Each structure stands twice: as structure tokens, then as C-alpha cells.
mmCIF file of C-alpha atoms in Angstrom:
data_model
loop_
_atom_site.group_PDB
_atom_site.id
_atom_site.type_symbol
_atom_site.label_atom_id
_atom_site.label_comp_id
_atom_site.label_asym_id
_atom_site.label_seq_id
_atom_site.Cartn_x
_atom_site.Cartn_y
_atom_site.Cartn_z
ATOM 1 C CA UNK A 1188 -20.435 -54.003 56.696
ATOM 2 C CA UNK A 1189 -21.233 -50.353 58.517
ATOM 3 C CA UNK A 1190 -17.230 -50.217 59.793
ATOM 4 C CA UNK A 1191 -15.991 -50.683 56.280
ATOM 5 C CA UNK A 1192 -18.801 -47.769 54.623
ATOM 6 C CA UNK A 1193 -17.629 -45.043 57.265
ATOM 7 C CA UNK A 1194 -14.352 -46.239 56.120
ATOM 8 C CA UNK A 1195 -14.845 -46.153 52.946
ATOM 9 C CA UNK A 1196 -16.321 -42.868 53.122
ATOM 10 C CA UNK A 1197 -13.125 -41.259 55.171
ATOM 11 C CA UNK A 1198 -10.923 -41.675 52.491
ATOM 12 C CA UNK A 1199 -13.082 -40.486 49.868
ATOM 13 C CA UNK A 1200 -13.865 -37.262 51.850
ATOM 14 C CA UNK A 1201 -9.842 -37.187 52.387
ATOM 15 C CA UNK A 1202 -9.244 -37.974 48.625
ATOM 16 C CA UNK A 1203 -11.755 -35.158 47.473
ATOM 17 C CA UNK A 1204 -10.417 -32.673 49.784
ATOM 18 C CA UNK A 1205 -6.629 -33.510 49.013
ATOM 19 C CA UNK A 1206 -7.761 -33.466 45.186
ATOM 20 C CA UNK A 1207 -9.393 -29.289 45.844
ATOM 21 C CA UNK A 1208 -6.819 -27.867 48.337
ATOM 22 C CA UNK A 1209 -4.133 -29.509 45.221
ATOM 23 C CA UNK A 1210 -6.104 -27.519 42.663
ATOM 24 C CA UNK A 1211 -6.657 -24.283 44.591
ATOM 25 C CA UNK A 1212 -2.780 -24.680 45.254
ATOM 26 C CA UNK A 1213 -1.719 -25.208 41.655
ATOM 27 C CA UNK A 1214 -0.921 -21.999 39.667
ATOM 28 C CA UNK A 1215 -3.951 -21.157 37.471
ATOM 29 C CA UNK A 1216 -2.894 -21.027 33.490
ATOM 30 C CA UNK A 1217 -2.454 -17.024 33.023
ATOM 31 C CA UNK A 1218 -5.042 -15.392 31.095
ATOM 32 C CA UNK A 1219 -4.319 -14.193 27.348
ATOM 33 C CA UNK A 1220 -2.907 -10.470 26.361
ATOM 34 C CA UNK A 1221 -5.741 -9.694 23.762
ATOM 35 C CA UNK A 1222 -4.666 -7.735 20.574
ATOM 36 C CA UNK A 1223 -7.133 -6.291 18.359
ATOM 37 C CA UNK A 1224 -5.899 -7.500 14.308
ATOM 38 C CA UNK A 1225 -8.171 -4.800 12.162
ATOM 39 C CA UNK A 1226 -8.260 -5.482 8.207
ATOM 40 C CA UNK A 1227 -10.450 -6.164 5.411
ATOM 41 C CA UNK A 1228 -11.619 -9.403 4.763
ATOM 42 C CA UNK A 1229 -14.026 -8.699 2.798
ATOM 43 C CA UNK A 1230 -14.746 -6.042 0.016
ATOM 44 C CA UNK A 1231 -12.274 -4.550 -2.762
ATOM 45 C CA UNK A 1232 -9.147 -4.325 -0.320
ATOM 46 C CA UNK A 1233 -9.483 -7.947 1.169
ATOM 47 C CA UNK A 1234 -6.859 -9.329 -1.809
ATOM 48 C CA UNK A 1235 -4.467 -6.559 0.127
ATOM 49 C CA UNK A 1236 -5.379 -7.395 3.504
ATOM 50 C CA UNK A 1237 -5.855 -10.901 4.291
ATOM 51 C CA UNK A 1238 -2.116 -11.300 4.288
ATOM 52 C CA UNK A 1239 -0.986 -8.867 6.685
ATOM 53 C CA UNK A 1240 -3.531 -10.761 8.966
ATOM 54 C CA UNK A 1241 -1.417 -14.297 8.588
ATOM 55 C CA UNK A 1242 1.499 -12.423 9.262
ATOM 56 C CA UNK A 1243 0.211 -10.701 12.482
ATOM 57 C CA UNK A 1244 -0.476 -14.592 13.338
ATOM 58 C CA UNK A 1245 3.192 -15.575 12.337
ATOM 59 C CA UNK A 1246 4.216 -13.339 14.563
ATOM 60 C CA UNK A 1247 2.253 -14.081 17.456
ATOM 61 C CA UNK A 1248 2.702 -17.749 17.185
ATOM 62 C CA UNK A 1249 6.509 -17.405 16.856
ATOM 63 C CA UNK A 1250 6.403 -15.226 20.240
ATOM 64 C CA UNK A 1251 3.846 -18.020 21.863
ATOM 65 C CA UNK A 1252 6.444 -20.656 21.038
ATOM 66 C CA UNK A 1253 9.227 -19.077 22.543
ATOM 67 C CA UNK A 1254 7.277 -18.467 25.692
ATOM 68 C CA UNK A 1255 4.335 -15.834 25.019
ATOM 69 C CA UNK A 1256 5.144 -12.221 26.895
ATOM 70 C CA UNK A 1257 5.637 -11.107 30.655
ATOM 71 C CA UNK A 1258 4.572 -15.352 31.220
ATOM 72 C CA UNK A 1259 1.398 -15.077 28.823
ATOM 73 C CA UNK A 1260 0.122 -16.256 25.686
ATOM 74 C CA UNK A 1261 -1.040 -13.714 23.072
ATOM 75 C CA UNK A 1262 -4.402 -13.812 21.600
ATOM 76 C CA UNK A 1263 -5.235 -12.518 18.543
ATOM 77 C CA UNK A 1264 -9.342 -10.751 18.101
ATOM 78 C CA UNK A 1265 -9.810 -10.415 14.304
ATOM 79 C CA UNK A 1266 -12.224 -8.187 13.085
ATOM 80 C CA UNK A 1267 -12.701 -7.906 9.551
ATOM 81 C CA UNK A 1268 -13.100 -3.754 8.269
ATOM 82 C CA UNK A 1269 -15.315 -4.959 5.048
ATOM 83 C CA UNK A 1270 -13.190 -2.211 3.436
ATOM 84 C CA UNK A 1271 -15.142 0.505 4.702
ATOM 85 C CA UNK A 1272 -14.038 3.576 6.747
ATOM 86 C CA UNK A 1273 -16.968 3.524 9.103
ATOM 87 C CA UNK A 1274 -16.823 -0.453 9.331
ATOM 88 C CA UNK A 1275 -13.119 0.636 10.833
ATOM 89 C CA UNK A 1276 -14.356 2.958 12.429
ATOM 90 C CA UNK A 1277 -17.074 0.955 14.551
ATOM 91 C CA UNK A 1278 -14.523 -1.873 14.988
ATOM 92 C CA UNK A 1279 -12.060 -0.199 16.324
ATOM 93 C CA UNK A 1280 -14.048 1.380 19.542
ATOM 94 C CA UNK A 1281 -15.252 -2.160 19.980
ATOM 95 C CA UNK A 1282 -11.939 -4.142 19.955
ATOM 96 C CA UNK A 1283 -10.900 -1.646 22.598
ATOM 97 C CA UNK A 1284 -13.879 -0.769 24.947
ATOM 98 C CA UNK A 1285 -15.223 -4.544 24.580
ATOM 99 C CA UNK A 1286 -12.949 -6.665 24.031
ATOM 100 C CA UNK A 1287 -9.969 -5.135 26.073
ATOM 101 C CA UNK A 1288 -7.352 -5.542 23.872
ATOM 102 C CA UNK A 1289 -3.961 -4.270 24.171
ATOM 103 C CA UNK A 1290 -2.630 -2.681 21.285
ATOM 104 C CA UNK A 1291 -4.322 -2.826 17.387
ATOM 105 C CA UNK A 1292 -2.761 -3.619 14.465
ATOM 106 C CA UNK A 1293 -5.013 -2.112 12.227
ATOM 107 C CA UNK A 1294 -5.216 -0.472 8.434
ATOM 108 C CA UNK A 1295 -4.674 -0.359 4.598
ATOM 109 C CA UNK A 1296 -6.110 2.983 3.282
ATOM 110 C CA UNK A 1297 -5.126 6.064 4.374
ATOM 111 C CA UNK A 1298 -9.154 6.869 4.818
ATOM 112 C CA UNK A 1299 -9.444 3.985 7.190
ATOM 113 C CA UNK A 1300 -6.030 5.242 9.562
ATOM 114 C CA UNK A 1301 -8.381 8.530 9.976
ATOM 115 C CA UNK A 1302 -11.122 7.029 10.445
ATOM 116 C CA UNK A 1303 -9.941 5.067 13.817
ATOM 117 C CA UNK A 1304 -6.954 7.480 14.690
ATOM 118 C CA UNK A 1305 -9.270 9.479 16.186
ATOM 119 C CA UNK A 1306 -10.948 6.560 18.606
ATOM 120 C CA UNK A 1307 -7.531 5.312 19.286
ATOM 121 C CA UNK A 1308 -6.513 8.730 20.115
ATOM 122 C CA UNK A 1309 -9.702 8.968 22.613
ATOM 123 C CA UNK A 1310 -9.183 6.085 24.438
ATOM 124 C CA UNK A 1311 -5.299 7.080 24.804
ATOM 125 C CA UNK A 1312 -4.707 3.474 23.254
ATOM 126 C CA UNK A 1313 -2.030 1.837 20.826
ATOM 127 C CA UNK A 1314 -2.440 1.417 16.808
ATOM 128 C CA UNK A 1315 0.802 0.342 14.679
ATOM 129 C CA UNK A 1316 0.012 1.163 11.351
ATOM 130 C CA UNK A 1317 1.900 -0.937 8.913
ATOM 131 C CA UNK A 1318 1.730 0.516 4.853
ATOM 132 C CA UNK A 1319 3.304 3.266 3.548
ATOM 133 C CA UNK A 1320 1.282 6.427 3.209
ATOM 134 C CA UNK A 1321 1.799 9.950 1.750
ATOM 135 C CA UNK A 1322 2.528 11.283 5.458
ATOM 136 C CA UNK A 1323 1.357 14.531 7.000
ATOM 137 C CA UNK A 1324 0.360 13.193 10.166
ATOM 138 C CA UNK A 1325 1.430 12.256 13.206
ATOM 139 C CA UNK A 1326 0.515 10.951 16.186
ATOM 140 C CA UNK A 1327 1.245 10.373 20.164
ATOM 141 C CA UNK A 1328 -1.145 7.285 19.855
ATOM 142 C CA UNK A 1329 -0.015 5.462 16.493
ATOM 143 C CA UNK A 1330 3.332 3.828 15.372
ATOM 144 C CA UNK A 1331 3.781 4.126 11.812
ATOM 145 C CA UNK A 1332 5.708 1.102 10.370
ATOM 146 C CA UNK A 1333 5.489 1.286 6.689
ATOM 147 C CA UNK A 1334 7.182 3.819 4.382
ATOM 148 C CA UNK A 1335 6.770 7.942 4.731
ATOM 149 C CA UNK A 1336 6.986 9.995 1.899
ATOM 150 C CA UNK A 1337 10.804 10.692 1.878
ATOM 151 C CA UNK A 1338 11.303 6.935 1.950
ATOM 152 C CA UNK A 1339 8.994 5.967 -1.435
ATOM 153 C CA UNK A 1340 6.966 8.522 -2.910
ATOM 154 C CA UNK A 1341 9.570 11.310 -3.288
ATOM 155 C CA UNK A 1342 12.689 8.834 -4.215
ATOM 156 C CA UNK A 1343 10.324 6.760 -6.770
ATOM 157 C CA UNK A 1344 9.374 9.784 -8.620
ATOM 158 C CA UNK A 1345 12.672 11.090 -9.075
ATOM 159 C CA UNK A 1346 13.839 7.212 -10.234
ATOM 160 C CA UNK A 1347 11.411 7.392 -12.674
ATOM 161 C CA UNK A 1348 11.721 11.498 -13.776
ATOM 162 C CA UNK A 1349 15.771 10.482 -13.973
ATOM 163 C CA UNK A 1350 14.909 7.093 -15.781
ATOM 164 C CA UNK A 1351 11.799 7.024 -17.719
ATOM 165 C CA UNK A 1352 11.235 10.731 -18.640
ATOM 166 C CA UNK A 1353 9.255 13.277 -17.799
ATOM 167 C CA UNK A 1354 6.321 13.149 -19.179
ATOM 168 C CA UNK A 1355 4.354 11.768 -16.422
ATOM 169 C CA UNK A 1356 0.841 10.146 -16.730
ATOM 170 C CA UNK A 1357 -1.072 10.587 -12.845
ATOM 171 C CA UNK A 1358 -3.465 7.722 -12.028
ATOM 172 C CA UNK A 1359 -4.855 6.817 -8.340
ATOM 173 C CA UNK A 1360 -7.601 5.607 -6.199
ATOM 174 C CA UNK A 1361 -10.202 8.077 -5.624
ATOM 175 C CA UNK A 1362 -9.397 8.957 -1.943
ATOM 176 C CA UNK A 1363 -6.373 10.625 0.348
ATOM 177 C CA UNK A 1364 -3.520 8.519 -0.173
ATOM 178 C CA UNK A 1365 -3.415 8.790 -4.039
ATOM 179 C CA UNK A 1366 -4.103 12.631 -4.141
ATOM 180 C CA UNK A 1367 -2.172 13.750 -1.485
ATOM 181 C CA UNK A 1368 1.001 11.422 -2.974
ATOM 182 C CA UNK A 1369 0.467 13.302 -6.430
ATOM 183 C CA UNK A 1370 0.005 16.605 -4.660
ATOM 184 C CA UNK A 1371 3.600 15.563 -3.607
ATOM 185 C CA UNK A 1372 4.456 13.944 -7.126
ATOM 186 C CA UNK A 1373 3.110 17.776 -9.050
ATOM 187 C CA UNK A 1374 5.615 19.529 -6.831
ATOM 188 C CA UNK A 1375 8.453 17.050 -7.776
ATOM 189 C CA UNK A 1376 7.204 16.863 -11.597
ATOM 190 C CA UNK A 1377 7.309 20.897 -11.506
ATOM 191 C CA UNK A 1378 10.715 21.237 -9.936
ATOM 192 C CA UNK A 1379 12.467 19.120 -11.966
ATOM 193 C CA UNK A 1380 10.687 20.621 -15.448
ATOM 194 C CA UNK A 1381 8.505 17.781 -16.427
ATOM 195 C CA UNK A 1382 4.958 17.605 -17.321
ATOM 196 C CA UNK A 1383 1.798 15.905 -16.088
ATOM 197 C CA UNK A 1384 -0.330 15.366 -19.104
ATOM 198 C CA UNK A 1385 -2.872 14.185 -16.714
ATOM 199 C CA UNK A 1386 -4.367 13.082 -13.136
ATOM 200 C CA UNK A 1387 -7.510 10.930 -13.222
ATOM 201 C CA UNK A 1388 -9.200 8.954 -10.030
ATOM 202 C CA UNK A 1389 -10.796 6.128 -10.320
ATOM 203 C CA UNK A 1390 -13.527 4.912 -7.623
ATOM 204 C CA UNK A 1391 -11.999 1.731 -4.710
ATOM 205 C CA UNK A 1392 -12.662 -1.643 -6.567
ATOM 206 C CA UNK A 1393 -13.575 -0.058 -10.105
ATOM 207 C CA UNK A 1394 -13.186 -2.233 -12.717
ATOM 208 C CA UNK A 1395 -13.640 -0.418 -15.997
ATOM 209 C CA UNK A 1396 -10.547 1.787 -16.938
ATOM 210 C CA UNK A 1397 -11.292 1.767 -20.541
ATOM 211 C CA UNK A 1398 -10.901 5.818 -20.909
ATOM 212 C CA UNK A 1399 -7.685 5.451 -18.913
ATOM 213 C CA UNK A 1400 -6.322 3.830 -21.796
ATOM 214 C CA UNK A 1401 -7.879 6.048 -24.308
ATOM 215 C CA UNK A 1402 -6.086 8.658 -22.132
ATOM 216 C CA UNK A 1403 -2.729 6.510 -22.441
ATOM 217 C CA UNK A 1404 -3.045 5.753 -25.799
ATOM 218 C CA UNK A 1405 -3.588 9.242 -27.128
ATOM 219 C CA UNK A 1406 -1.114 11.068 -24.473
ATOM 220 C CA UNK A 1407 1.302 8.280 -24.751
ATOM 221 C CA UNK A 1408 3.294 9.356 -21.263
ATOM 222 C CA UNK A 1409 6.750 8.013 -21.063
ATOM 223 C CA UNK A 1410 5.631 7.170 -17.796
ATOM 224 C CA UNK A 1411 2.318 6.057 -15.469
ATOM 225 C CA UNK A 1412 3.053 6.967 -11.874
ATOM 226 C CA UNK A 1413 0.188 4.444 -10.572
ATOM 227 C CA UNK A 1414 -1.231 4.865 -6.922
ATOM 228 C CA UNK A 1415 -4.477 3.042 -7.783
ATOM 229 C CA UNK A 1416 -5.075 0.674 -4.938
ATOM 230 C CA UNK A 1417 -7.190 -3.077 -4.063
ATOM 231 C CA UNK A 1418 -8.386 -5.544 -6.313
ATOM 232 C CA UNK A 1419 -8.310 -2.272 -9.060
ATOM 233 C CA UNK A 1420 -5.146 -2.895 -9.850
ATOM 234 C CA UNK A 1421 -5.894 -6.056 -11.358
ATOM 235 C CA UNK A 1422 -8.046 -4.880 -13.596
ATOM 236 C CA UNK A 1423 -5.897 -1.821 -15.459
ATOM 237 C CA UNK A 1424 -2.705 -3.570 -15.717
ATOM 238 C CA UNK A 1425 -5.431 -6.139 -17.888
ATOM 239 C CA UNK A 1426 -6.520 -3.484 -19.663
ATOM 240 C CA UNK A 1427 -3.482 -2.223 -20.634
ATOM 241 C CA UNK A 1428 -2.449 -5.717 -21.399
ATOM 242 C CA UNK A 1429 -5.684 -6.441 -23.521
ATOM 243 C CA UNK A 1430 -4.831 -2.645 -25.225
ATOM 244 C CA UNK A 1431 -1.750 -3.973 -26.326
ATOM 245 C CA UNK A 1432 -0.066 -1.325 -24.279
ATOM 246 C CA UNK A 1433 2.088 -3.389 -22.806
ATOM 247 C CA UNK A 1434 5.556 -1.254 -23.333
ATOM 248 C CA UNK A 1435 4.239 1.521 -21.354
ATOM 249 C CA UNK A 1436 6.337 2.439 -18.166
ATOM 250 C CA UNK A 1437 4.371 1.992 -15.021
ATOM 251 C CA UNK A 1438 5.866 2.954 -11.427
ATOM 252 C CA UNK A 1439 3.420 1.748 -8.462
ATOM 253 C CA UNK A 1440 3.386 2.797 -5.583
ATOM 254 C CA UNK A 1441 0.658 0.362 -3.707
ATOM 255 C CA UNK A 1442 0.813 -2.288 -5.550
ATOM 256 C CA UNK A 1443 2.802 -5.618 -4.221
ATOM 257 C CA UNK A 1444 4.046 -9.701 -4.700
ATOM 258 C CA UNK A 1445 0.548 -10.418 -3.806
ATOM 259 C CA UNK A 1446 -1.383 -8.099 -6.270
ATOM 260 C CA UNK A 1447 0.764 -9.591 -9.116
ATOM 261 C CA UNK A 1448 0.049 -12.147 -8.609
ATOM 262 C CA UNK A 1449 -3.525 -11.621 -8.820
ATOM 263 C CA UNK A 1450 -2.858 -10.043 -12.205
ATOM 264 C CA UNK A 1451 -1.570 -13.567 -13.559
ATOM 265 C CA UNK A 1452 1.205 -13.931 -15.842
ATOM 266 C CA UNK A 1453 -1.073 -13.675 -19.071
ATOM 267 C CA UNK A 1454 -1.288 -10.118 -18.556
ATOM 268 C CA UNK A 1455 1.863 -9.366 -17.688
ATOM 269 C CA UNK A 1456 3.232 -6.172 -18.011
ATOM 270 C CA UNK A 1457 6.954 -6.546 -19.041
ATOM 271 C CA UNK A 1458 7.767 -2.533 -17.941
ATOM 272 C CA UNK A 1459 6.427 -1.966 -14.546
ATOM 273 C CA UNK A 1460 8.277 -1.095 -11.685
ATOM 274 C CA UNK A 1461 7.248 -0.881 -8.106
ATOM 275 C CA UNK A 1462 8.321 1.138 -5.400
ATOM 276 C CA UNK A 1463 9.028 -0.392 -1.358
ATOM 277 C CA UNK A 1464 10.886 -0.951 1.304
ATOM 278 C CA UNK A 1465 10.942 -4.617 0.933
ATOM 279 C CA UNK A 1466 10.733 -7.091 -1.510
ATOM 280 C CA UNK A 1467 10.418 -10.548 -1.298
ATOM 281 C CA UNK A 1468 13.310 -10.842 -3.925
ATOM 282 C CA UNK A 1469 15.401 -8.949 -1.539
ATOM 283 C CA UNK A 1470 18.840 -10.950 -0.657
ATOM 284 C CA UNK A 1471 19.821 -12.403 2.833
ATOM 285 C CA UNK A 1472 19.769 -14.914 5.304
ATOM 286 C CA UNK A 1473 17.149 -13.262 7.524
ATOM 287 C CA UNK A 1474 14.759 -12.847 4.517
ATOM 288 C CA UNK A 1475 15.275 -16.162 3.360
ATOM 289 C CA UNK A 1476 14.288 -17.037 7.140
ATOM 290 C CA UNK A 1477 11.406 -15.151 6.837
ATOM 291 C CA UNK A 1478 10.041 -16.267 3.670
ATOM 292 C CA UNK A 1479 10.562 -20.152 4.076
ATOM 293 C CA UNK A 1480 8.683 -19.929 7.445
ATOM 294 C CA UNK A 1481 6.055 -17.894 6.612
ATOM 295 C CA UNK A 1482 5.390 -20.172 3.529
ATOM 296 C CA UNK A 1483 5.885 -23.449 5.732
ATOM 297 C CA UNK A 1484 2.791 -21.598 7.712
ATOM 298 C CA UNK A 1485 0.915 -20.068 5.225
ATOM 299 C CA UNK A 1486 1.403 -22.554 1.814
ATOM 300 C CA UNK A 1487 4.200 -22.786 -0.619
ATOM 301 C CA UNK A 1488 2.219 -20.562 -3.174
ATOM 302 C CA UNK A 1489 2.124 -17.738 -0.574
ATOM 303 C CA UNK A 1490 4.508 -14.389 -1.228
ATOM 304 C CA UNK A 1491 5.885 -11.449 1.304
ATOM 305 C CA UNK A 1492 5.496 -8.122 0.462
ATOM 306 C CA UNK A 1493 6.301 -4.615 2.023
ATOM 307 C CA UNK A 1494 3.062 -4.631 3.878
ATOM 308 C CA UNK A 1495 3.108 -8.134 5.315
ATOM 309 C CA UNK A 1496 6.824 -7.534 6.334
ATOM 310 C CA UNK A 1497 5.990 -4.178 8.014
ATOM 311 C CA UNK A 1498 2.822 -5.720 10.199
ATOM 312 C CA UNK A 1499 4.963 -8.457 11.220
ATOM 313 C CA UNK A 1500 7.941 -5.866 11.848
ATOM 314 C CA UNK A 1501 5.162 -4.351 13.887
ATOM 315 C CA UNK A 1502 4.403 -6.887 16.273
ATOM 316 C CA UNK A 1503 8.049 -8.177 16.915
ATOM 317 C CA UNK A 1504 9.254 -4.576 18.119
ATOM 318 C CA UNK A 1505 5.899 -4.152 20.302
ATOM 319 C CA UNK A 1506 6.740 -7.634 21.846
ATOM 320 C CA UNK A 1507 10.093 -5.636 22.979
ATOM 321 C CA UNK A 1508 8.153 -3.091 23.834
ATOM 322 C CA UNK A 1509 5.819 -4.564 26.548
ATOM 323 C CA UNK A 1510 8.918 -6.571 28.110
ATOM 324 C CA UNK A 1511 10.936 -4.059 28.479
ATOM 325 C CA UNK A 1512 7.752 -1.724 29.981
ATOM 326 C CA UNK A 1513 6.742 -5.125 31.732
ATOM 327 C CA UNK A 1514 3.077 -4.710 31.667
ATOM 328 C CA UNK A 1515 0.670 -4.071 28.815
ATOM 329 C CA UNK A 1516 -0.780 -0.621 29.445
ATOM 330 C CA UNK A 1517 -0.913 1.560 26.148
ATOM 331 C CA UNK A 1518 0.801 4.221 27.406
ATOM 332 C CA UNK A 1519 3.956 2.597 29.087
ATOM 333 C CA UNK A 1520 3.931 0.165 25.901
ATOM 334 C CA UNK A 1521 4.327 3.222 23.896
ATOM 335 C CA UNK A 1522 7.043 4.614 25.846
ATOM 336 C CA UNK A 1523 8.841 2.275 25.732
ATOM 337 C CA UNK A 1524 8.304 1.791 21.628
ATOM 338 C CA UNK A 1525 10.240 4.579 21.104
ATOM 339 C CA UNK A 1526 13.166 2.886 22.029
ATOM 340 C CA UNK A 1527 12.853 -0.316 20.343
ATOM 341 C CA UNK A 1528 14.725 -1.521 16.909
ATOM 342 C CA UNK A 1529 15.149 -5.146 15.647
ATOM 343 C CA UNK A 1530 16.960 -7.195 12.554
ATOM 344 C CA UNK A 1531 13.972 -7.512 10.355
ATOM 345 C CA UNK A 1532 14.289 -9.532 7.072
ATOM 346 C CA UNK A 1533 14.726 -5.983 5.304
ATOM 347 C CA UNK A 1534 17.182 -4.827 6.869
ATOM 348 C CA UNK A 1535 17.322 -3.090 10.309
ATOM 349 C CA UNK A 1536 14.554 -1.773 11.650
ATOM 350 C CA UNK A 1537 14.532 1.151 13.985
ATOM 351 C CA UNK A 1538 12.272 3.679 15.271
ATOM 352 C CA UNK A 1539 12.121 7.350 15.250
ATOM 353 C CA UNK A 1540 12.055 8.789 18.808
ATOM 354 C CA UNK A 1541 10.665 12.163 17.368
ATOM 355 C CA UNK A 1542 7.806 10.888 14.568
ATOM 356 C CA UNK A 1543 6.932 7.204 16.097
ATOM 357 C CA UNK A 1544 7.903 5.769 12.112
ATOM 358 C CA UNK A 1545 10.565 3.354 11.427
ATOM 359 C CA UNK A 1546 13.819 4.393 9.824
ATOM 360 C CA UNK A 1547 14.029 2.198 6.317
ATOM 361 C CA UNK A 1548 15.574 1.691 3.057
ATOM 362 C CA UNK A 1549 13.981 2.167 -0.436
ATOM 363 C CA UNK A 1550 14.163 -0.560 -2.993
ATOM 364 C CA UNK A 1551 12.681 -0.252 -6.120
ATOM 365 C CA UNK A 1552 11.873 -3.462 -8.415
ATOM 366 C CA UNK A 1553 11.186 -4.349 -11.718
ATOM 367 C CA UNK A 1554 8.201 -7.030 -12.562
ATOM 368 C CA UNK A 1555 8.800 -10.498 -13.260
ATOM 369 C CA UNK A 1556 6.025 -12.621 -14.877
ATOM 370 C CA UNK A 1557 6.450 -15.193 -12.049
ATOM 371 C CA UNK A 1558 4.669 -12.913 -9.686
ATOM 372 C CA UNK A 1559 8.343 -11.517 -8.237
ATOM 373 C CA UNK A 1560 10.454 -8.751 -8.498
ATOM 374 C CA UNK A 1561 13.828 -8.011 -9.699
ATOM 375 C CA UNK A 1562 15.942 -5.015 -8.043
ATOM 376 C CA UNK A 1563 16.724 -2.245 -9.814
ATOM 377 C CA UNK A 1564 17.970 0.460 -8.292
ATOM 378 C CA UNK A 1565 18.259 0.745 -4.091
ATOM 379 C CA UNK A 1566 19.150 3.555 -1.423
ATOM 380 C CA UNK A 1567 21.963 1.715 0.119
ATOM 381 C CA UNK A 1568 21.651 4.024 3.211
ATOM 382 C CA UNK A 1569 18.932 3.340 6.018
ATOM 383 C CA UNK A 1570 16.654 6.630 5.278
ATOM 384 C CA UNK A 1571 15.486 8.746 8.620
ATOM 385 C CA UNK A 1572 11.634 8.973 7.810
ATOM 386 C CA UNK A 1573 10.306 11.841 7.218
ATOM 387 C CA UNK A 1574 6.186 12.270 7.425
ATOM 388 C CA UNK A 1575 6.597 16.219 6.600
ATOM 389 C CA UNK A 1576 8.520 16.579 3.142
ATOM 390 C CA UNK A 1577 11.523 19.284 4.186
ATOM 391 C CA UNK A 1578 10.761 20.970 1.119
ATOM 392 C CA UNK A 1579 7.426 22.836 3.695
ATOM 393 C CA UNK A 1580 7.223 23.751 6.438
ATOM 394 C CA UNK A 1581 5.001 21.579 8.754
ATOM 395 C CA UNK A 1582 2.800 23.880 9.716
ATOM 396 C CA UNK A 1583 2.687 24.705 6.089
ATOM 397 C CA UNK A 1584 1.976 21.054 5.407
ATOM 398 C CA UNK A 1585 -1.065 21.047 7.677
ATOM 399 C CA UNK A 1586 -2.600 24.382 6.272
ATOM 400 C CA UNK A 1587 -2.624 22.527 2.782
ATOM 401 C CA UNK A 1588 -3.762 19.104 4.260
ATOM 402 C CA UNK A 1589 -6.761 20.851 5.782
ATOM 403 C CA UNK A 1590 -7.522 22.947 2.249
ATOM 404 C CA UNK A 1591 -6.290 20.239 -0.131
ATOM 405 C CA UNK A 1592 -8.016 17.351 2.057
ATOM 406 C CA UNK A 1593 -10.425 18.158 4.173
ATOM 407 C CA UNK A 1594 -8.580 16.959 7.598
ATOM 408 C CA UNK A 1595 -5.611 17.488 9.824
ATOM 409 C CA UNK A 1596 -2.773 15.727 10.471
#
């Protein structure tokens, strides 16, 4: 019995030793590459920003399904900016310093971007920003995948003045982007001998547009140029509808398909236009594939939009740069990003080395009752980004930004 027992012990020890050796020799799974995804999941901007998290998720899942990056999976660390500039800055600091993310995919409003920008620059880190915006900014730490003024605000305003009329009513949310955009728009209206009848701002999240509706009824503008953001757009368009002012043309610079869907067909505005680089209705196999993949992953009732496409493209460009750099170290990835281009749902997306922005087309769509847009105009050519409109020098724009808005680009 003793001999048999000893034999069993020896066999057990041998098996344990062999198993231990196998576990030691077996390669351990590579740690994930962590990226920070910082958007508003609550508050007035959540209706706009929640879909951007899904756009990043779709791109990450596609990357991981193809084997990940550098032999490692990509992992999202999602944070809620709560529609608050200060929260965005604090969460950016946490994601970079504590969670050790390799890049940030972040922000919608310019106010939040301005709050996060010094955090990213302090850490010599990397952020990709997916929104069209007022321009007047460049940063070595940020790559901008949305449109610059010459790719949205300027051509959209010129089209509105030429097509709809020169008596203009300016309406925006009360923060940096609308005020800076309207500064540029006033220049264009003046240059074409038009008239700005009024310029009104409402707080982000505001639901009371009664004074604006009274204004529009009294002034009878040819067109309203709209830079309202967040869920306030729903209240504005519903107020227009209830006031019987649905025939007044509105050209929006911050309302895309998901916002149009939130307004609902009951308050459909037949003369609403939007200016973007991308619409879900853009023809072509690449876009059809993108829309199909997005809806298959998140629901057949979901819509895509320009910010969604720009967020998705930003992840794809970053992934290409990581592969080329052979590392996720931000400084090296930033250098590699300068050389990136990719076939995107809206066309070829190429990084402009001089500005960190993308070459993009301009498209104008007319709203449909089903929440989509019919294309009514496009630039044809892909336009080089110009964050500082060329009718003033960059130094002059920087001075005006400091004087008018109390911030430097």
C-alpha cells in the first residue's frame, strides 16, 4: 500500500510540475490597448453625444474582429462629461493620468473642447475631436475630424444667401461655437450686401423659444441661420411648428439625423436645411455598408450622421497610425497620423499635415419627414481645411478670438 501510495504521489507531483511548466511557458494574453471615450451621456448634450460612443464602439469592434492592434485588443474606457465643461476637463485628466489611456476620443461642444485642450497638451497626449466647429484653433495634441469653417459655415451661408435670401435672422445657443460662427456669418452677410435682422442666443438646454418665435413672426426673415445645439433644437422646431411658421426657411449647422428624429414627424419643418460633409443618404457602396453595419449592431431604427461618421473615421485613422508607428505612444502616433488617409463612408478622408484637420466635401441636405435629408447641393471637390478663414490673417483671427471670446486658439 505504501509503495502504491508513494507512486501516486510521485505521479501527482510530476503532473503538477508539468502543468506548472506548461502554464509558465504558455504565452500570456497581451494587455489591451485602452482608449478614452469622453462624451456626454447625461444632460442637454446627451441626445447628440451618446451616438458618438456607439460610433467609436463599432470601429473598435471591427478592429478587434480583425485581430486588434499590434497583437493586442483595443478596450474602451467610457466616461460621462455630463454636458459640463468642468466635468469634461476633470474626466480627461483622470483618463490620461489614472486610467493610462493611449488616446482620447472626445467632446462635442467647443466649450468642452476648450476645457479639455490644455489637459491634453499638458500631458503631451493625443485627442481626436469629431465635430464641425468654428475653427480659429490649432493644437499639436488634437486631430480634428469634423469640418472647418470653409468646409461648412462659409459655403452653407453663401448658399443660403444666394438661394433663400439676404434678410437673415441669427439664432444660436449661448456658447463659443454659435457666437464665433455668427461672427464669420456677419462678415459674409455684409460682403454680399445682406442684412442681419437680429442675433439671438438661448442657454444650452433651454426649452423656451417664445421670444424668438415672436421675433421671427415680426421680422419675417428670408432665412434663419441656426446654430442651436443639443435638445434645444427639438423645442425650437416644435415651437416653430406650433406657431404656424413652418414655411420660414431654416439652415442648421448643428442639427443632424438623430436630432431631426428627436423633433419627430409631427413637427416636421418642410423648409429645414442642414450643412454637413456627410448625410446617411449619401449614395455609394461604402456608405451603404457603414449604415448597414451600424444598424445591425445598434438597431434597425438607428440613424447615422456627420458626427457619427467623423467619430468612426477618427478611430480608423488612429488605428492605421498605431500600426504604422508600431507603438501606442502618443507622440509617435501623432507623427504617424500626419501621413494617414482612408476610404470613409463620405469619401476619401485625408489628414492635412499643416493643420491636423481633414480634407472634406461640403453637402447641403433638405429635411424629409422620415428624418433623413435629400441632397440639394455639394461642393463636388474635396476641400482643403482652413481653420482660419483666409480673408483675415491667422494673427488677426487670434487677436479677434482673444478680444471677442476671451480665449486664445
